Amino acid sequence: MPIPPLLSIILSLPLVFATCTAFAAEPAAPKISAASLQARTAKIASDEFEGRAPATPGEEKTVAYLVDEFRSLGLQPGNPDGTFIQNVPMVGITSKTTATFTFPGGRAPLTPSGTIDYIALSRRVTPQVDVKDSDLVFVGYGVVAPEYGWDDYKGVDVRGKTVLMLINDPLVLDPSTGKPDDNVFKGLAMTYYGRWTYKYEIASAKGAAACLIIHETGPAGYPFAVVGGSWGRENFDLVTPDKNAGRVAVEGWLTLDTTKQLLTAAGRSFDALKAAAVRRDFQPVSLPAQATFSVTQTTREVASKNVIARLAGSDPARRDEYVIYTAHWDHLGRDTKLAGDQIFNGALDNATGTAVLLELAQAYAALPAAARPKRSVLFLSVTGEEKGLLGARHYATAPLYPLAKTVANINMDGAQTLGPSRDLEVIGYGNSTLDDLAATLLKKSQRILVPDTDPAKGYFYRSDHFEFAKQGVPAFYTSAGKDIIGRPAGYGKKRIDEYTAVDYHKVTDEMKPWWDFEGAALDTKFLYDLGTEVANATKWPEWKPGTEFKAKRDAMLKK
């Protein structure tokens, strides 16, 4: 029987009242806009900041801008000393290198051309580094991984020698299926063993004099020109008490063509050696060749800066626990040797990510005191990402707030400029419970979280969150989705591939007139929701069993 109109109105009043009450209890929606993100990106990527290289006037301008922004938002200084600055002492090293490979039997030496055929430098803080007549040894992928029963060095003494190795980690096939074995080096997904930083670290530990990585565009994820653009200029590093004397004397890359010339002259086949290197029983190959390097260097002390702001948590019992958002402010600066445009504006990498960090800071700062998250939120814009994650490494090893009280790191390196997407990629999918929370939040807005679509590139190890992960802090890092609403299938991947081939680490990484920041705004709102959930939740995020960072976190929290 139909309800009489008057009764219907009366019965609906409690529901209306309950709905209004629930609505009133909801926190205000964050003030995040595509227009604001676009304006911030345009500002940071402008020529005014001269490419934002550390230790340049561009750094001074960028740091001043970030400090002014954080201060104007009403956020507290993030450094307990009352400033927005964490000093990051570095050393700048400019290397001029010559390399020669000699062969027995009167064969002509190979003298490759620097920046074209190879890149080599030293991280040692000294004016001259020489490696003379160093025996050359091919060590496969240069990996020592006991958990996989893998040792590419097989006990061979490489002290004083030059080791030559492949990029990435071995792609081992399951003999029963012929497909990548997910139980060995995570199949198609790169592990840290595949990163060039690891390869130089293990070569140093083995006492090698020099370490050369063979560059291949596919496995590396970028063309050789990117290596030249990043390494063929002043390089930066943190300095150890021994002035980095424990590092290999020379770190370098060879192009694939130069490698093939070298191996042919040594009577070896690159294809045959690479095929042998994916076997667990691979044995290092001593080559009938010697390498000589002469590295002349100028060094200078560099005082760079991280910029950090803080929003105090609303719960006194949890105020000393922290969620930390990160984005690197730096890029490659200016190259005066170039004709025409000399400024590497780094619009996508990482003016967009820095804009997202500021937008998040603005959203949190606008909250009424009672509506603020229970835990404190830190906004950290780091230096030296393009120089080897140096600012993040410095913070993670000399934190301003205890890492044992740091609940999670959420990192932004780039943002969505293609428009709203149905998907969002997480780099390092399945590593932590942050992925599960992220998937749940996205589902509420009819979106999906998808694994990294190109795991072989090892993107998890290539941005600032990795330095937090290495120290045990659960870290979350996304990449822009490719399923763009209103665009044909394949549009997102095509645009991203174009960026990698044409603009990545080049002067052409500038604001494009067709960029659409509505997707960036959508993703920023998600990152805000994620950080807020983590900052309020009773249970901390955790690394999942089998993840290489779990043991460090477990040990940290037991102390």
Coordinates of C-alpha atoms in Angstrom, one line a residue:
M1 CA 0.0 0.0 0.0
P2 CA 1.4 3.4 -0.9
I3 CA 2.6 5.6 2.0
P4 CA 0.5 8.7 2.5
P5 CA 2.4 11.9 1.4
L6 CA 2.5 13.4 4.9
L7 CA 3.7 10.2 6.5
S8 CA 6.3 9.9 3.8
I9 CA 7.6 13.3 4.7
I10 CA 7.7 12.5 8.4
L11 CA 9.4 9.1 7.8
S12 CA 12.1 10.7 5.7
L13 CA 13.0 13.4 8.3
P14 CA 15.3 11.1 10.4
L15 CA 17.0 10.0 7.2
V16 CA 17.5 13.5 6.0
F17 CA 18.8 14.5 9.5
A18 CA 21.1 11.5 9.6
T19 CA 22.4 12.3 6.1
C20 CA 23.1 15.9 6.9
T21 CA 24.8 14.9 10.2
A22 CA 27.0 12.4 8.4
F23 CA 27.8 15.0 5.7
A24 CA 28.7 17.6 8.3
A25 CA 31.1 15.1 10.0
E26 CA 33.0 14.5 6.7
P27 CA 36.2 16.5 6.4
A28 CA 36.1 19.3 3.8
A29 CA 37.3 18.2 0.3
P30 CA 40.9 19.2 -0.3
K31 CA 41.5 22.2 -2.4
I32 CA 43.2 20.6 -5.4
S33 CA 42.8 22.0 -8.9
A34 CA 44.2 21.3 -12.3
A35 CA 44.7 25.0 -12.9
S36 CA 46.9 25.3 -9.8
L37 CA 49.0 22.3 -10.7
Q38 CA 49.5 23.7 -14.2
A39 CA 50.5 27.1 -12.9
R40 CA 52.9 25.7 -10.3
T41 CA 54.5 23.4 -13.0
A42 CA 54.9 26.3 -15.4
K43 CA 56.6 28.3 -12.7
I44 CA 59.0 25.6 -11.6
A45 CA 59.8 24.6 -15.2
S46 CA 60.4 28.1 -16.4
D47 CA 63.8 29.4 -17.5
E48 CA 63.8 31.6 -14.4
F49 CA 65.0 28.6 -12.4
E50 CA 67.8 27.7 -15.0
G51 CA 67.1 24.0 -15.0
R52 CA 67.3 23.6 -11.2
A53 CA 70.8 22.1 -11.0
P54 CA 72.3 21.7 -7.5
A55 CA 75.1 24.2 -6.6
T56 CA 74.0 26.8 -9.2
P57 CA 72.0 30.0 -9.0
G58 CA 69.1 27.8 -10.2
E59 CA 69.2 26.0 -6.9
E60 CA 69.2 29.2 -4.9
K61 CA 66.1 30.4 -6.7
T62 CA 64.3 27.1 -6.5
V63 CA 65.0 26.6 -2.8
A64 CA 63.9 30.2 -2.0
Y65 CA 60.7 29.6 -4.0
L66 CA 59.9 26.4 -2.1
V67 CA 60.6 28.0 1.3
D68 CA 58.4 30.9 0.4
E69 CA 55.6 28.6 -0.7
F70 CA 55.7 26.5 2.4
R71 CA 55.9 29.5 4.7
S72 CA 53.0 31.3 2.9
L73 CA 50.8 28.2 3.4
G74 CA 51.3 28.4 7.1
L75 CA 53.2 25.2 7.5
Q76 CA 55.8 24.8 10.2
P77 CA 59.5 24.6 9.4
G78 CA 60.4 20.9 8.9
N79 CA 63.8 21.0 10.4
P80 CA 63.8 20.9 14.3
D81 CA 66.3 23.7 14.2
G82 CA 63.5 26.1 13.1
T83 CA 64.3 26.3 9.4
F84 CA 62.8 24.8 6.3
I85 CA 66.3 23.6 5.2
Q86 CA 68.3 20.4 5.6
N87 CA 71.8 20.9 4.4
V88 CA 73.1 18.2 2.1
P89 CA 77.0 18.3 1.9
M90 CA 78.2 17.0 -1.5
V91 CA 81.2 17.0 -3.6
G92 CA 81.1 18.1 -7.3
I93 CA 83.5 16.2 -9.5
T94 CA 84.3 17.0 -13.1
S95 CA 86.1 14.2 -14.9
K96 CA 88.1 14.2 -18.1
T97 CA 88.8 10.6 -19.1
T98 CA 90.7 8.8 -21.7
A99 CA 90.4 5.1 -22.2
T100 CA 92.4 2.6 -24.3
F101 CA 92.0 -1.1 -24.7
T102 CA 95.0 -3.1 -25.9
F103 CA 95.3 -6.7 -27.2
P104 CA 98.1 -9.2 -27.6
G105 CA 99.6 -10.2 -30.9
G106 CA 100.1 -6.8 -32.3
R107 CA 96.4 -6.1 -32.9
A108 CA 95.6 -2.4 -33.1
P109 CA 94.4 -0.9 -29.8
L110 CA 90.8 0.4 -29.4
T111 CA 90.6 4.0 -28.4
P112 CA 86.9 4.9 -28.0
S113 CA 85.6 8.4 -28.2
G114 CA 84.4 9.8 -24.9
T115 CA 80.6 10.6 -24.6
I116 CA 80.0 8.9 -27.9
D117 CA 81.4 5.4 -27.4
Y118 CA 81.7 5.4 -23.7
I119 CA 81.3 7.4 -20.5
A120 CA 83.7 6.9 -17.6
L121 CA 84.5 8.9 -14.5
S122 CA 85.6 8.5 -10.9
R123 CA 83.8 9.1 -7.6
R124 CA 87.1 9.3 -5.7
V125 CA 87.8 12.8 -4.4
T126 CA 91.2 13.2 -5.8
P127 CA 92.6 15.3 -8.8
Q128 CA 94.0 12.3 -10.7
V129 CA 93.0 8.7 -11.0
D130 CA 94.9 6.2 -13.2
V131 CA 94.3 2.6 -14.0
K132 CA 97.0 1.1 -16.1
D133 CA 97.1 -2.2 -18.1
S134 CA 94.2 -3.6 -16.1
D135 CA 93.2 -7.2 -17.1
L136 CA 89.7 -7.3 -18.5
V137 CA 87.2 -9.9 -17.1
F138 CA 83.6 -10.4 -18.3
V139 CA 81.5 -11.2 -15.2
G140 CA 78.0 -11.7 -16.8
Y141 CA 75.5 -9.5 -15.0
G142 CA 77.9 -8.9 -12.1
V143 CA 75.5 -10.3 -9.6
V144 CA 76.1 -12.1 -6.3
A145 CA 72.7 -13.2 -4.9
P146 CA 72.9 -16.0 -2.4
E147 CA 69.2 -16.3 -2.0
Y148 CA 69.0 -17.3 -5.7
G149 CA 72.1 -19.5 -5.6
W150 CA 73.7 -17.0 -8.0
D151 CA 77.3 -15.8 -8.2
D152 CA 78.7 -14.3 -11.4
Y153 CA 82.2 -13.9 -9.9
K154 CA 82.5 -17.6 -8.9
G155 CA 85.5 -16.9 -6.7
V156 CA 87.6 -15.3 -9.4
D157 CA 90.0 -12.7 -8.0
V158 CA 89.2 -9.4 -9.8
R159 CA 91.3 -7.2 -7.5
G160 CA 93.0 -4.5 -9.7
K161 CA 91.1 -5.7 -12.8
T162 CA 88.5 -4.1 -15.0
V163 CA 85.2 -6.0 -14.9
L164 CA 82.8 -5.8 -17.8
M165 CA 79.1 -6.6 -17.2
L166 CA 75.6 -6.5 -18.6
I167 CA 72.9 -4.1 -17.5
N168 CA 69.8 -5.4 -15.7
D169 CA 69.7 -8.8 -13.9
P170 CA 69.5 -12.2 -15.6
L171 CA 66.3 -13.2 -17.2
V172 CA 66.1 -16.8 -16.3
L173 CA 63.6 -19.0 -18.0
D174 CA 61.6 -21.8 -16.4
P175 CA 62.8 -25.0 -18.3
S176 CA 59.3 -26.5 -18.0
T177 CA 57.5 -23.6 -19.6
G178 CA 60.1 -21.6 -21.5
K179 CA 58.7 -18.5 -19.8
P180 CA 60.5 -16.2 -17.3
D181 CA 60.9 -17.8 -13.9
D182 CA 59.2 -15.5 -11.4
N183 CA 61.1 -17.3 -8.6
V184 CA 64.5 -16.2 -9.8
F185 CA 65.2 -12.4 -9.8
K186 CA 61.4 -11.9 -10.0
G187 CA 61.1 -12.9 -13.6
L188 CA 60.6 -9.9 -15.8
A189 CA 60.6 -7.5 -12.9
M190 CA 64.0 -6.0 -12.1
T191 CA 65.5 -6.5 -8.7
Y192 CA 68.1 -4.2 -7.1
Y193 CA 70.7 -6.5 -8.6
G194 CA 69.9 -5.1 -12.0
R195 CA 70.6 -1.4 -11.1
W196 CA 73.8 0.2 -12.1
T197 CA 74.4 1.4 -8.5
Y198 CA 74.4 -2.2 -7.3
K199 CA 76.9 -3.2 -10.0
Y200 CA 79.4 -0.6 -9.0
E201 CA 78.9 -1.4 -5.3
I202 CA 79.6 -5.1 -5.8
A203 CA 82.6 -4.4 -8.1
S204 CA 84.0 -2.1 -5.3
A205 CA 83.4 -4.8 -2.7
K206 CA 85.3 -7.3 -4.9
G207 CA 88.3 -4.9 -5.2
A208 CA 88.0 -4.2 -8.9
A209 CA 89.9 -1.2 -10.3
A210 CA 87.3 -0.3 -12.8
C211 CA 83.7 -1.4 -13.7
L212 CA 82.2 -1.0 -17.1
I213 CA 78.5 -1.6 -17.8
I214 CA 77.3 -2.5 -21.3
H215 CA 74.5 -0.2 -22.3
E216 CA 71.5 -1.6 -24.1
T217 CA 68.6 0.7 -24.6
G218 CA 65.9 -1.9 -24.1
P219 CA 67.0 -3.3 -20.7
A220 CA 68.3 0.1 -19.5
G221 CA 65.1 1.8 -20.3
Y222 CA 66.7 4.8 -21.9
P223 CA 69.1 5.6 -24.8
F224 CA 72.8 6.0 -24.4
A225 CA 72.3 9.8 -24.9
V226 CA 70.7 9.9 -21.5
V227 CA 73.8 8.5 -19.9
G228 CA 75.9 11.0 -21.7
G229 CA 73.6 13.9 -20.8
S230 CA 73.7 12.9 -17.1
W231 CA 77.2 11.7 -16.6
G232 CA 79.1 13.8 -19.2
R233 CA 79.3 16.9 -17.0
E234 CA 80.0 17.7 -13.4
N235 CA 78.8 14.8 -11.2
F236 CA 77.9 14.9 -7.5
D237 CA 78.2 12.5 -4.7
L238 CA 78.1 12.3 -0.9
V239 CA 81.5 12.0 0.6
T240 CA 82.7 9.2 2.9
P241 CA 85.5 9.8 5.5
D242 CA 88.0 8.0 3.2
K243 CA 86.9 10.4 0.3
N244 CA 85.3 7.5 -1.5
A245 CA 88.6 5.6 -1.8
G246 CA 86.6 2.4 -1.2
R247 CA 84.8 2.8 -4.5
V248 CA 86.1 1.4 -7.8
A249 CA 88.6 3.9 -9.3
V250 CA 86.6 4.1 -12.5
E251 CA 82.9 3.7 -13.2
G252 CA 81.7 3.7 -16.8
W253 CA 79.4 2.6 -19.5
L254 CA 80.2 1.3 -23.0
T255 CA 77.8 1.5 -25.9
L256 CA 76.7 -1.8 -27.4
D257 CA 78.6 -1.1 -30.6
T258 CA 81.8 -0.3 -28.8
T259 CA 81.4 -3.5 -26.7
K260 CA 81.0 -5.6 -29.7
Q261 CA 84.2 -4.1 -31.3
L262 CA 86.1 -4.8 -28.1
L263 CA 84.9 -8.4 -27.8
T264 CA 85.5 -9.1 -31.4
A265 CA 89.1 -7.8 -31.1
A266 CA 89.4 -10.1 -28.1
G267 CA 88.1 -13.1 -30.1
R268 CA 84.8 -13.3 -28.4
S269 CA 81.1 -13.0 -29.4
F270 CA 78.9 -10.6 -27.5
D271 CA 75.8 -12.7 -28.3
A272 CA 77.5 -15.9 -27.1
L273 CA 78.6 -14.3 -23.8
K274 CA 75.2 -12.8 -23.1
A275 CA 73.5 -16.2 -23.7
A276 CA 75.9 -17.9 -21.3
A277 CA 75.4 -15.2 -18.6
V278 CA 71.8 -16.2 -18.0
R279 CA 72.9 -19.6 -16.7
R280 CA 73.5 -20.3 -13.0
D281 CA 76.7 -22.2 -13.9
F282 CA 78.1 -19.2 -15.8
Q283 CA 81.9 -18.8 -15.3
P284 CA 83.6 -15.4 -15.5
V285 CA 85.6 -15.0 -18.7
S286 CA 89.1 -13.5 -18.7
L287 CA 89.5 -11.7 -21.9
P288 CA 92.8 -11.3 -23.8
A289 CA 92.7 -7.5 -23.4
Q290 CA 93.8 -4.8 -21.0
A291 CA 92.2 -1.5 -20.1
T292 CA 94.0 1.8 -19.3
F293 CA 92.2 4.8 -18.0
S294 CA 93.4 8.3 -17.1
V295 CA 91.0 10.5 -15.3
T296 CA 91.9 14.1 -14.5
Q297 CA 89.5 15.7 -12.1
T298 CA 88.5 19.0 -10.6
T299 CA 86.5 18.8 -7.3
R300 CA 84.6 21.3 -5.2
E301 CA 82.6 21.1 -2.0
V302 CA 79.0 21.6 -2.7
A303 CA 76.4 22.8 -0.1
S304 CA 73.1 21.7 -1.5
K305 CA 69.7 21.7 0.3
N306 CA 66.7 19.6 0.9
V307 CA 63.6 21.7 1.7
I308 CA 61.1 20.4 4.3
A309 CA 57.9 21.5 5.9
R310 CA 55.8 20.0 8.7
L311 CA 52.1 19.8 9.5
A312 CA 51.8 18.8 13.2
G313 CA 49.5 15.9 13.9
S314 CA 46.3 16.5 15.8
D315 CA 46.7 13.6 18.2
P316 CA 49.2 14.2 20.9
A317 CA 49.7 10.5 21.3
R318 CA 50.6 10.1 17.6
R319 CA 52.1 13.5 16.8
D320 CA 55.6 12.0 16.9
E321 CA 54.8 9.5 14.1
Y322 CA 55.2 10.7 10.5
V323 CA 54.0 10.3 7.0
I324 CA 56.4 11.8 4.6
Y325 CA 55.7 13.0 1.0
T326 CA 58.7 13.4 -1.2
A327 CA 59.5 14.9 -4.6
H328 CA 62.8 16.0 -6.0
W329 CA 63.2 19.6 -7.0
D330 CA 66.4 19.2 -9.0
H331 CA 67.0 18.7 -12.7
L332 CA 70.0 18.9 -15.0
G333 CA 70.5 22.7 -15.1
R334 CA 72.2 24.4 -18.1
D335 CA 74.7 23.1 -20.6
T336 CA 76.6 26.1 -22.1
K337 CA 78.2 23.8 -24.7
L338 CA 74.9 23.4 -26.5
A339 CA 73.9 25.6 -29.4
G340 CA 70.5 27.2 -29.1
D341 CA 68.4 26.1 -26.0
Q342 CA 70.8 25.3 -23.2
I343 CA 68.3 24.9 -20.3
F344 CA 67.1 21.5 -19.2
N345 CA 63.8 22.7 -17.8
G346 CA 62.7 19.3 -16.5
A347 CA 59.0 20.1 -16.8
L348 CA 57.7 16.5 -16.4
D349 CA 60.8 15.4 -14.5
N350 CA 60.2 16.8 -11.9
A351 CA 58.5 20.2 -12.0
T352 CA 55.2 18.3 -12.1
G353 CA 56.0 16.2 -9.1
T354 CA 57.1 19.2 -7.1
A355 CA 53.9 21.0 -8.1
V356 CA 52.0 18.0 -6.7
L357 CA 54.0 18.2 -3.5
L358 CA 53.1 21.8 -3.1
E359 CA 49.4 21.2 -3.9
L360 CA 49.3 18.5 -1.3
A361 CA 50.9 20.8 1.2
Q362 CA 48.3 23.5 0.4
A363 CA 45.5 21.0 0.9
Y364 CA 46.7 19.8 4.3
A365 CA 47.5 23.3 5.5
A366 CA 44.0 24.5 4.7
L367 CA 42.5 21.9 7.1
P368 CA 41.0 23.2 10.4
A369 CA 43.1 22.1 13.3
A370 CA 40.5 19.5 14.5
A371 CA 40.3 18.0 11.0
R372 CA 44.1 17.5 10.6
P373 CA 45.5 14.0 10.5
K374 CA 46.4 12.3 13.8
R375 CA 50.0 11.8 12.8
S376 CA 52.3 14.6 11.5
V377 CA 52.8 15.0 7.8
L378 CA 56.2 16.0 6.3
F379 CA 56.7 17.6 2.9
L380 CA 60.2 16.9 1.7
S381 CA 61.6 18.3 -1.6
V382 CA 64.9 16.7 -2.1
T383 CA 68.0 17.6 -4.0
G384 CA 70.3 15.5 -6.1
E385 CA 67.9 12.9 -7.4
E386 CA 69.3 13.2 -10.8
K387 CA 72.8 12.7 -9.3
G388 CA 72.0 9.4 -7.7
L389 CA 69.2 10.0 -5.2
L390 CA 71.6 12.0 -3.1
G391 CA 69.2 14.2 -1.2
A392 CA 66.9 11.3 -0.3
R393 CA 69.9 9.2 0.7
H394 CA 71.2 11.9 3.0
Y395 CA 67.8 12.3 4.7
A396 CA 67.3 8.5 5.0
T397 CA 70.8 8.0 6.6
A398 CA 70.7 11.2 8.6
P399 CA 66.9 11.7 9.2
L400 CA 65.5 14.7 10.9
Y401 CA 62.8 12.5 12.4
P402 CA 63.4 8.9 13.5
L403 CA 62.8 6.3 10.7
A404 CA 61.4 4.0 13.3
K405 CA 58.6 6.6 13.8
T406 CA 58.2 7.2 10.1
V407 CA 55.1 5.2 9.1
A408 CA 55.4 5.5 5.3
N409 CA 56.9 7.4 2.4
I410 CA 54.8 8.5 -0.6
N411 CA 56.9 9.7 -3.5
M412 CA 56.0 11.8 -6.6
D413 CA 58.4 11.7 -9.6
G414 CA 56.3 13.1 -12.5
A415 CA 52.5 13.5 -12.8
Q416 CA 49.7 12.7 -15.2
T417 CA 49.7 15.2 -18.1
L418 CA 47.5 13.3 -20.5
G419 CA 44.2 13.8 -18.8
P420 CA 42.2 11.6 -16.4
S421 CA 43.0 7.9 -16.5
R422 CA 40.9 4.9 -15.4
D423 CA 44.1 3.3 -14.0
L424 CA 47.1 4.2 -11.9
E425 CA 50.3 2.2 -12.0
V426 CA 52.2 1.4 -8.8
I427 CA 55.9 0.8 -9.1
G428 CA 57.0 -2.3 -7.2
Y429 CA 53.5 -3.7 -7.0
G430 CA 53.0 -6.2 -4.2
N431 CA 55.8 -5.0 -2.0
S432 CA 53.7 -3.6 0.9
T433 CA 50.2 -3.3 2.3
L434 CA 50.2 0.3 1.0
D435 CA 49.2 -1.3 -2.4
D436 CA 46.1 -2.9 -0.8
L437 CA 45.0 0.4 0.7
A438 CA 45.6 2.2 -2.5
A439 CA 43.6 -0.3 -4.5
T440 CA 40.7 0.1 -2.1
L441 CA 40.7 3.9 -2.3
L442 CA 40.9 3.9 -6.1
K443 CA 38.0 1.4 -6.3
K444 CA 35.7 4.0 -4.5
S445 CA 36.1 6.3 -7.5
Q446 CA 35.8 3.5 -10.1
R447 CA 39.5 3.4 -10.8
I448 CA 42.0 0.5 -10.6
L449 CA 45.5 0.1 -9.4
V450 CA 47.7 -1.8 -11.9
P451 CA 51.2 -3.3 -11.6
D452 CA 54.1 -1.5 -13.3
T453 CA 53.6 -2.3 -17.0
D454 CA 57.3 -2.3 -17.6
P455 CA 58.9 -4.0 -14.6
A456 CA 62.1 -4.9 -16.4
K457 CA 63.2 -1.3 -16.3
G458 CA 63.5 -1.4 -12.5
Y459 CA 61.8 1.9 -11.9
F460 CA 61.3 1.1 -8.2
Y461 CA 65.1 1.5 -7.7
R462 CA 65.3 4.8 -9.7
S463 CA 63.6 7.4 -7.5
D464 CA 63.8 8.8 -4.1
H465 CA 61.4 6.4 -2.3
F466 CA 64.0 3.7 -2.8
E467 CA 66.4 5.3 -0.3
F468 CA 63.6 5.1 2.3
A469 CA 62.9 1.5 1.3
K470 CA 66.6 0.6 1.7
Q471 CA 66.4 1.8 5.3
G472 CA 63.2 -0.2 5.9
V473 CA 60.5 2.4 5.6
P474 CA 57.4 1.2 3.6
A475 CA 57.5 3.3 0.4
F476 CA 54.9 3.9 -2.3
Y477 CA 55.5 5.3 -5.8
T478 CA 53.1 5.5 -8.7
S479 CA 53.4 6.2 -12.4
A480 CA 50.8 7.8 -14.5
G481 CA 48.1 5.6 -15.8
K482 CA 47.9 4.8 -19.5
D483 CA 44.1 4.1 -20.0
I484 CA 43.2 7.7 -20.7
I485 CA 39.5 8.5 -20.6
G486 CA 38.1 9.8 -23.9
R487 CA 41.2 8.6 -25.8
P488 CA 41.7 5.6 -28.1
A489 CA 43.4 2.5 -26.8
G490 CA 47.1 2.8 -26.9
Y491 CA 47.1 6.6 -26.7
G492 CA 48.7 6.8 -23.2
K493 CA 51.5 4.3 -23.9
K494 CA 52.2 6.1 -27.2
R495 CA 52.6 9.5 -25.5
I496 CA 54.7 8.0 -22.7
D497 CA 57.0 6.2 -25.1
E498 CA 57.4 9.5 -27.1
Y499 CA 58.4 11.3 -24.0
T500 CA 61.1 8.7 -23.2
A501 CA 62.5 8.7 -26.7
V502 CA 62.3 12.5 -27.4
D503 CA 62.2 14.5 -24.2
Y504 CA 63.5 12.5 -21.2
H505 CA 66.6 14.3 -19.8
K506 CA 66.7 16.6 -22.8
V507 CA 66.2 20.3 -23.2
T508 CA 62.8 19.5 -24.9
D509 CA 61.3 18.4 -21.5
E510 CA 59.3 21.6 -21.4
M511 CA 55.6 22.5 -20.8
K512 CA 53.5 21.3 -23.8
P513 CA 50.4 23.3 -24.9
W514 CA 48.4 20.1 -25.1
W515 CA 49.1 18.9 -21.5
D516 CA 45.9 18.2 -19.5
F517 CA 46.3 18.5 -15.7
E518 CA 42.8 17.2 -14.9
G519 CA 44.4 13.8 -14.5
A520 CA 47.2 15.2 -12.3
A521 CA 44.5 16.7 -10.1
L522 CA 42.7 13.4 -9.8
D523 CA 45.9 11.6 -8.9
T524 CA 46.8 14.3 -6.4
K525 CA 43.5 13.9 -4.7
F526 CA 44.1 10.1 -4.4
L527 CA 47.6 10.7 -2.9
Y528 CA 46.0 13.1 -0.4
D529 CA 43.5 10.4 0.5
L530 CA 46.2 7.8 0.8
G531 CA 48.4 9.9 3.0
T532 CA 45.4 10.8 5.2
E533 CA 44.3 7.2 5.7
V534 CA 47.9 6.2 6.7
A535 CA 48.2 9.2 9.0
N536 CA 45.0 8.2 10.8
A537 CA 45.1 4.4 10.8
T538 CA 45.8 2.4 13.9
K539 CA 47.8 -0.2 12.0
W540 CA 51.0 0.8 10.3
P541 CA 51.8 -0.2 6.7
E542 CA 54.0 -3.3 6.4
W543 CA 56.3 -4.8 3.9
K544 CA 55.0 -8.1 2.7
P545 CA 56.8 -11.4 3.3
G546 CA 59.6 -12.1 0.9
T547 CA 60.2 -8.4 0.2
E548 CA 63.9 -7.5 0.5
F549 CA 63.2 -4.6 2.8
K550 CA 61.1 -6.4 5.4
A551 CA 64.0 -7.7 7.6
K552 CA 65.4 -4.2 8.0
R553 CA 62.0 -2.8 9.1
D554 CA 61.3 -5.7 11.5
A555 CA 64.7 -5.2 13.1
M556 CA 64.2 -1.4 13.3
L557 CA 60.8 -1.8 15.1
K558 CA 62.1 -4.3 17.6
K559 CA 64.6 -1.9 19.1

